[in-house]
Amino acid sequence: MNPLAIPEIVIKRLPLYLRTLRLLGDEGQAVTSSQDIGDRLGISATQVRKDLSYFGEFGKQGTGYDIQYLQQQLREILKIDRRWKLVLIGAGDLGRAVLRYTGFEEGGFSIVAVLDKDERKIGKQMGRLKVADIARLPEVLREHGVQIAIIAVPASNAKEVADALVKAGVKAILSYAPVSLSLPSHVHVQHIDPVLGLQSMTYYLDPGQG
Amino acid sequence: MNPLAIPEIVIKRLPLYLRTLRLLGDEGQAVTSSQDIGDRLGISATQVRKDLSYFGEFGKQGTGYDIQYLQQQLREILKIDRRWKLVLIGAGDLGRAVLRYTGFEEGGFSIVAVLDKDERKIGKQMGRLKVADIARLPEVLREHGVQIAIIAVPASNAKEVADALVKAGVKAILSYAPVSLSLPSHVHVQHIDPVLGLQSMTYYLDPGQG
DNA sequence: TAGATTGTTAATCGATTAACAATC
DNA sequence: TAGATTGTTAATCGATTAACAATC
């Protein structure tokens, strides 16, 4: 019915294409093919072409894709042709690691505030930011015009924090807490849990050797 | 053909079921249902039952599943009814955060060594471990009987490190480096890249508000 | 017994892939 | 022109779900 409804699984592959294009560009190439992109990601050339075709025609028959051009197009599609501001909730070890990680900045995201509910942490300097009281969440979001939050608090607090974020108007959440958050459907959630990945790989391992 | 070939997507959901069961147990429940598990994960009860049915019959009609029993069964299926040893490659900020993160220990994994190639880091104490020279990788793996590695080095070094790991006999890799690793099919790889999750969520956001 | 819930089959749905005309 | 590669259709494949008998 809705010609604009693109499968979510396709949307999730676009950042992979973008990352691959960046690597290809770094290697000095100017042009690439669906075959080349697919090979590097372990997916088929057909799938790459099919995915891109949801958004338009970006290639040239017989030649392939201009790397810079396709990168720019994908950035626009994903709306990362601009910088997004984030707030980080949780000033513990995990929060500190998130703040230090340079990948967010490089990927187009800027952490503009760190908030915590622990009075002993509030006011402390963390990198270039000062930890703010989580009670100030609504005004911090408003001040900076932030729609995205990272949750880096213990599992036991994650639901409470997520509810507060939604109430304050956050539209997208990246959560490091190992719990499923059931939130209104208009709020987007991504989970990061490295342990889940390990726990599915052990299924395939031979314990005798470990 | 092969009755043992269970879809990978099913295997990947088992750790989620396990996590949900742990949370339910913590809440004091003794018995649960496929409906209850599904609700908490945002998937259908039918899918939960279907997934479990690949491995046996764990429930009781009219009653549901004994939480402790099902947990134990899933742990055995995933082979996490034992402790697995890991080596961590990369003693930078990211490596430090990984080492500090308690989720690995809680999930059944112990980091037994940290290795790096930077001479300035080798020999330094990091938490309870001393950073070892990556050149010692083969003997470290042999000594501890390790099959799993975590890659926490910059993207530019990840391929080289992954190849060395495979050569030294590692069978499973959890990589934090934002590059696709093309490795032999007998080596299992999971990637952690928080930026990919953010970059797919922005597609759905309204930039006007941010 | 009545109600609840499992395990499983068959139907449906959606994603991937094979094939190929178009065209650079 | 010949070769390469795109964009797209139709076929295939695989995953999810609806339905229900079995049974606690």
PDB file of C-alpha atoms in Angstrom, chain A residues 27-208:
ATOM      1  CA  GLU A  27      41.829   2.869  -0.369  1.00  0.00           C
ATOM      2  CA  GLY A  28      41.879   5.406  -3.178  1.00  0.00           C
ATOM      3  CA  GLN A  29      39.146   3.949  -5.377  1.00  0.00           C
ATOM      4  CA  ALA A  30      36.733   6.313  -7.122  1.00  0.00           C
ATOM      5  CA  VAL A  31      34.253   3.792  -8.479  1.00  0.00           C
ATOM      6  CA  THR A  32      32.921   0.476  -7.218  1.00  0.00           C
ATOM      7  CA  SER A  33      30.314  -2.156  -8.065  1.00  0.00           C
ATOM      8  CA  SER A  34      27.495  -3.922  -6.258  1.00  0.00           C
ATOM      9  CA  GLN A  35      29.646  -7.054  -6.493  1.00  0.00           C
ATOM     10  CA  ASP A  36      32.542  -5.365  -4.760  1.00  0.00           C
ATOM     11  CA  ILE A  37      30.406  -3.918  -1.971  1.00  0.00           C
ATOM     12  CA  GLY A  38      28.638  -7.233  -1.462  1.00  0.00           C
ATOM     13  CA  ASP A  39      31.876  -9.214  -1.344  1.00  0.00           C
ATOM     14  CA  ARG A  40      33.210  -7.049   1.434  1.00  0.00           C
ATOM     15  CA  LEU A  41      30.072  -7.498   3.495  1.00  0.00           C
ATOM     16  CA  GLY A  42      29.435 -11.136   2.704  1.00  0.00           C
ATOM     17  CA  ILE A  43      26.141 -10.465   0.956  1.00  0.00           C
ATOM     18  CA  SER A  44      25.064 -10.825  -2.667  1.00  0.00           C
ATOM     19  CA  ALA A  45      25.494  -8.158  -5.330  1.00  0.00           C
ATOM     20  CA  THR A  46      21.812  -8.531  -6.145  1.00  0.00           C
ATOM     21  CA  GLN A  47      20.856  -7.644  -2.628  1.00  0.00           C
ATOM     22  CA  VAL A  48      22.992  -4.514  -2.679  1.00  0.00           C
ATOM     23  CA  ARG A  49      21.360  -3.375  -5.919  1.00  0.00           C
ATOM     24  CA  LYS A  50      17.887  -4.258  -4.724  1.00  0.00           C
ATOM     25  CA  ASP A  51      18.375  -2.350  -1.476  1.00  0.00           C
ATOM     26  CA  LEU A  52      19.635   0.750  -3.249  1.00  0.00           C
ATOM     27  CA  SER A  53      16.796   0.564  -5.777  1.00  0.00           C
ATOM     28  CA  TYR A  54      14.296   1.373  -3.027  1.00  0.00           C
ATOM     29  CA  PHE A  55      15.703   4.887  -2.992  1.00  0.00           C
ATOM     30  CA  GLY A  56      16.578   5.616  -6.602  1.00  0.00           C
ATOM     31  CA  GLU A  57      19.099   4.899  -9.334  1.00  0.00           C
ATOM     32  CA  PHE A  58      22.603   5.703  -8.216  1.00  0.00           C
ATOM     33  CA  GLY A  59      24.754   3.684 -10.603  1.00  0.00           C
ATOM     34  CA  LYS A  60      25.692   3.550 -14.227  1.00  0.00           C
ATOM     35  CA  GLN A  61      25.388   0.388 -16.327  1.00  0.00           C
ATOM     36  CA  GLY A  62      28.713  -1.119 -17.248  1.00  0.00           C
ATOM     37  CA  THR A  63      30.571   1.134 -14.809  1.00  0.00           C
ATOM     38  CA  GLY A  64      29.148   0.839 -11.301  1.00  0.00           C
ATOM     39  CA  TYR A  65      28.806   3.465  -8.600  1.00  0.00           C
ATOM     40  CA  ASP A  66      30.744   6.655  -7.983  1.00  0.00           C
ATOM     41  CA  ILE A  67      31.910   6.153  -4.404  1.00  0.00           C
ATOM     42  CA  GLN A  68      31.728   9.768  -3.282  1.00  0.00           C
ATOM     43  CA  TYR A  69      28.357  10.315  -4.886  1.00  0.00           C
ATOM     44  CA  LEU A  70      26.796   7.171  -3.441  1.00  0.00           C
ATOM     45  CA  GLN A  71      28.187   8.007   0.003  1.00  0.00           C
ATOM     46  CA  GLN A  72      26.599  11.420  -0.156  1.00  0.00           C
ATOM     47  CA  GLN A  73      23.285   9.953  -1.291  1.00  0.00           C
ATOM     48  CA  LEU A  74      23.257   7.401   1.527  1.00  0.00           C
ATOM     49  CA  ARG A  75      24.111  10.087   4.069  1.00  0.00           C
ATOM     50  CA  GLU A  76      21.133  12.111   2.890  1.00  0.00           C
ATOM     51  CA  ILE A  77      18.823   9.092   2.949  1.00  0.00           C
ATOM     52  CA  LEU A  78      19.881   8.217   6.491  1.00  0.00           C
ATOM     53  CA  LYS A  79      19.781  11.900   7.442  1.00  0.00           C
ATOM     54  CA  ILE A  80      23.361  11.832   8.621  1.00  0.00           C
ATOM     55  CA  ASP A  81      24.396  14.562   6.224  1.00  0.00           C
ATOM     56  CA  ARG A  82      24.136  16.696   9.374  1.00  0.00           C
ATOM     57  CA  ARG A  83      25.343  16.398  12.955  1.00  0.00           C
ATOM     58  CA  TRP A  84      23.029  14.925  15.620  1.00  0.00           C
ATOM     59  CA  LYS A  85      23.277  15.766  19.296  1.00  0.00           C
ATOM     60  CA  LEU A  86      23.016  13.077  21.958  1.00  0.00           C
ATOM     61  CA  VAL A  87      22.668  12.976  25.699  1.00  0.00           C
ATOM     62  CA  LEU A  88      24.326  10.234  27.687  1.00  0.00           C
ATOM     63  CA  ILE A  89      22.582   8.873  30.763  1.00  0.00           C
ATOM     64  CA  GLY A  90      24.925   7.214  33.242  1.00  0.00           C
ATOM     65  CA  ALA A  91      28.306   8.489  34.400  1.00  0.00           C
ATOM     66  CA  GLY A  92      29.780   5.170  35.508  1.00  0.00           C
ATOM     67  CA  ASP A  93      32.542   3.138  33.870  1.00  0.00           C
ATOM     68  CA  LEU A  94      30.402   2.361  30.871  1.00  0.00           C
ATOM     69  CA  GLY A  95      29.371   5.977  30.427  1.00  0.00           C
ATOM     70  CA  ARG A  96      33.001   7.028  30.629  1.00  0.00           C
ATOM     71  CA  ALA A  97      33.941   4.514  27.927  1.00  0.00           C
ATOM     72  CA  VAL A  98      31.121   5.739  25.710  1.00  0.00           C
ATOM     73  CA  LEU A  99      32.262   9.315  26.156  1.00  0.00           C
ATOM     74  CA  ARG A 100      35.848   8.413  25.288  1.00  0.00           C
ATOM     75  CA  TYR A 101      34.905   6.381  22.255  1.00  0.00           C
ATOM     76  CA  THR A 102      35.628   8.482  19.169  1.00  0.00           C
ATOM     77  CA  GLY A 103      33.361   6.480  16.857  1.00  0.00           C
ATOM     78  CA  PHE A 104      30.294   8.533  17.726  1.00  0.00           C
ATOM     79  CA  GLU A 105      31.901  11.811  16.706  1.00  0.00           C
ATOM     80  CA  GLU A 106      33.277  10.225  13.556  1.00  0.00           C
ATOM     81  CA  GLY A 107      29.860   8.789  12.745  1.00  0.00           C
ATOM     82  CA  GLY A 108      28.156  12.173  12.929  1.00  0.00           C
ATOM     83  CA  PHE A 109      27.033  12.281  16.562  1.00  0.00           C
ATOM     84  CA  SER A 110      28.014  14.667  19.355  1.00  0.00           C
ATOM     85  CA  ILE A 111      27.443  13.915  23.007  1.00  0.00           C
ATOM     86  CA  VAL A 112      26.396  17.263  24.476  1.00  0.00           C
ATOM     87  CA  ALA A 113      25.519  16.265  28.045  1.00  0.00           C
ATOM     88  CA  VAL A 114      26.048  13.529  30.614  1.00  0.00           C
ATOM     89  CA  LEU A 115      23.417  12.997  33.268  1.00  0.00           C
ATOM     90  CA  ASP A 116      23.275  10.793  36.350  1.00  0.00           C
ATOM     91  CA  LYS A 117      21.114  10.527  39.446  1.00  0.00           C
ATOM     92  CA  ASP A 118      23.986   9.792  41.842  1.00  0.00           C
ATOM     93  CA  GLU A 119      24.692  12.915  43.889  1.00  0.00           C
ATOM     94  CA  ARG A 120      28.316  11.941  44.261  1.00  0.00           C
ATOM     95  CA  LYS A 121      28.764  12.094  40.494  1.00  0.00           C
ATOM     96  CA  ILE A 122      26.711  15.204  39.760  1.00  0.00           C
ATOM     97  CA  GLY A 123      28.947  18.202  39.191  1.00  0.00           C
ATOM     98  CA  LYS A 124      32.076  16.123  38.564  1.00  0.00           C
ATOM     99  CA  GLN A 125      33.999  16.723  35.379  1.00  0.00           C
ATOM    100  CA  MET A 126      33.977  13.878  32.852  1.00  0.00           C
ATOM    101  CA  GLY A 127      36.124  14.516  29.817  1.00  0.00           C
ATOM    102  CA  ARG A 128      34.982  17.868  28.431  1.00  0.00           C
ATOM    103  CA  LEU A 129      31.573  17.620  30.132  1.00  0.00           C
ATOM    104  CA  LYS A 130      30.288  18.168  33.649  1.00  0.00           C
ATOM    105  CA  VAL A 131      27.876  15.543  34.971  1.00  0.00           C
ATOM    106  CA  ALA A 132      24.391  17.010  35.344  1.00  0.00           C
ATOM    107  CA  ASP A 133      21.498  15.942  37.551  1.00  0.00           C
ATOM    108  CA  ILE A 134      19.097  13.655  35.701  1.00  0.00           C
ATOM    109  CA  ALA A 135      16.316  15.761  37.167  1.00  0.00           C
ATOM    110  CA  ARG A 136      17.408  18.441  34.713  1.00  0.00           C
ATOM    111  CA  LEU A 137      16.744  16.154  31.733  1.00  0.00           C
ATOM    112  CA  PRO A 138      13.817  18.090  30.234  1.00  0.00           C
ATOM    113  CA  GLU A 139      15.631  21.401  30.191  1.00  0.00           C
ATOM    114  CA  VAL A 140      18.870  19.865  28.895  1.00  0.00           C
ATOM    115  CA  LEU A 141      16.982  18.293  25.995  1.00  0.00           C
ATOM    116  CA  ARG A 142      15.214  21.553  25.239  1.00  0.00           C
ATOM    117  CA  GLU A 143      18.360  23.686  25.476  1.00  0.00           C
ATOM    118  CA  HIS A 144      20.297  21.550  23.019  1.00  0.00           C
ATOM    119  CA  GLY A 145      17.411  20.351  20.879  1.00  0.00           C
ATOM    120  CA  VAL A 146      18.258  16.710  21.472  1.00  0.00           C
ATOM    121  CA  GLN A 147      16.155  13.775  20.249  1.00  0.00           C
ATOM    122  CA  ILE A 148      18.567  10.898  20.857  1.00  0.00           C
ATOM    123  CA  ALA A 149      19.834   9.401  24.117  1.00  0.00           C
ATOM    124  CA  ILE A 150      22.315   6.731  25.102  1.00  0.00           C
ATOM    125  CA  ILE A 151      21.454   4.666  28.177  1.00  0.00           C
ATOM    126  CA  ALA A 152      24.517   3.491  30.093  1.00  0.00           C
ATOM    127  CA  VAL A 153      22.993   2.756  33.480  1.00  0.00           C
ATOM    128  CA  PRO A 154      22.614  -0.610  35.268  1.00  0.00           C
ATOM    129  CA  ALA A 155      19.835  -2.927  34.078  1.00  0.00           C
ATOM    130  CA  SER A 156      17.863  -2.249  37.250  1.00  0.00           C
ATOM    131  CA  ASN A 157      17.533   1.451  36.407  1.00  0.00           C
ATOM    132  CA  ALA A 158      17.136   1.232  32.660  1.00  0.00           C
ATOM    133  CA  LYS A 159      13.347   1.061  32.508  1.00  0.00           C
ATOM    134  CA  GLU A 160      12.906   4.034  34.784  1.00  0.00           C
ATOM    135  CA  VAL A 161      15.425   6.047  32.769  1.00  0.00           C
ATOM    136  CA  ALA A 162      13.830   5.033  29.464  1.00  0.00           C
ATOM    137  CA  ASP A 163      10.401   6.120  30.665  1.00  0.00           C
ATOM    138  CA  ALA A 164      11.796   9.459  31.785  1.00  0.00           C
ATOM    139  CA  LEU A 165      13.494   9.920  28.418  1.00  0.00           C
ATOM    140  CA  VAL A 166      10.300   9.205  26.509  1.00  0.00           C
ATOM    141  CA  LYS A 167       8.328  11.518  28.757  1.00  0.00           C
ATOM    142  CA  ALA A 168      10.860  14.260  28.089  1.00  0.00           C
ATOM    143  CA  GLY A 169      10.442  13.802  24.339  1.00  0.00           C
ATOM    144  CA  VAL A 170      13.376  11.622  23.282  1.00  0.00           C
ATOM    145  CA  LYS A 171      12.663   9.870  19.979  1.00  0.00           C
ATOM    146  CA  ALA A 172      15.546   7.390  19.714  1.00  0.00           C
ATOM    147  CA  ILE A 173      17.446   5.422  22.341  1.00  0.00           C
ATOM    148  CA  LEU A 174      20.657   3.435  22.149  1.00  0.00           C
ATOM    149  CA  SER A 175      20.698   1.233  25.213  1.00  0.00           C
ATOM    150  CA  TYR A 176      23.625  -0.643  26.731  1.00  0.00           C
ATOM    151  CA  ALA A 177      21.434  -2.080  29.469  1.00  0.00           C
ATOM    152  CA  PRO A 178      20.693  -5.790  29.086  1.00  0.00           C
ATOM    153  CA  VAL A 179      16.902  -5.515  29.356  1.00  0.00           C
ATOM    154  CA  SER A 180      14.171  -5.205  26.760  1.00  0.00           C
ATOM    155  CA  LEU A 181      12.494  -1.823  26.920  1.00  0.00           C
ATOM    156  CA  SER A 182       8.854  -1.757  25.951  1.00  0.00           C
ATOM    157  CA  LEU A 183       8.221   1.776  24.802  1.00  0.00           C
ATOM    158  CA  PRO A 184       5.668   3.545  22.618  1.00  0.00           C
ATOM    159  CA  SER A 185       6.004   2.561  18.975  1.00  0.00           C
ATOM    160  CA  HIS A 186       7.042   6.052  17.928  1.00  0.00           C
ATOM    161  CA  VAL A 187      10.243   5.714  19.971  1.00  0.00           C
ATOM    162  CA  HIS A 188      13.102   3.906  18.254  1.00  0.00           C
ATOM    163  CA  VAL A 189      15.318   1.646  20.319  1.00  0.00           C
ATOM    164  CA  GLN A 190      18.574  -0.141  19.565  1.00  0.00           C
ATOM    165  CA  HIS A 191      20.265  -2.445  22.021  1.00  0.00           C
ATOM    166  CA  ILE A 192      23.961  -3.110  22.429  1.00  0.00           C
ATOM    167  CA  ASP A 193      24.741  -6.262  24.376  1.00  0.00           C
ATOM    168  CA  PRO A 194      28.088  -7.868  23.627  1.00  0.00           C
ATOM    169  CA  VAL A 195      27.304 -10.854  25.840  1.00  0.00           C
ATOM    170  CA  LEU A 196      24.389 -11.935  23.638  1.00  0.00           C
ATOM    171  CA  GLY A 197      26.764 -12.285  20.715  1.00  0.00           C
ATOM    172  CA  LEU A 198      29.163 -14.413  22.714  1.00  0.00           C
ATOM    173  CA  GLN A 199      26.376 -16.574  24.069  1.00  0.00           C
ATOM    174  CA  SER A 200      25.136 -17.425  20.608  1.00  0.00           C
ATOM    175  CA  MET A 201      28.630 -18.225  19.323  1.00  0.00           C
ATOM    176  CA  THR A 202      29.362 -20.756  22.053  1.00  0.00           C
ATOM    177  CA  TYR A 203      26.544 -22.881  20.637  1.00  0.00           C
ATOM    178  CA  TYR A 204      28.808 -23.644  17.696  1.00  0.00           C
ATOM    179  CA  LEU A 205      32.002 -24.240  19.685  1.00  0.00           C
ATOM    180  CA  ASP A 206      33.476 -27.515  20.810  1.00  0.00           C
ATOM    181  CA  PRO A 207      33.861 -27.292  24.581  1.00  0.00           C
ATOM    182  CA  GLY A 208      36.524 -29.997  24.597  1.00  0.00           C
TER     183      GLY A 208
END
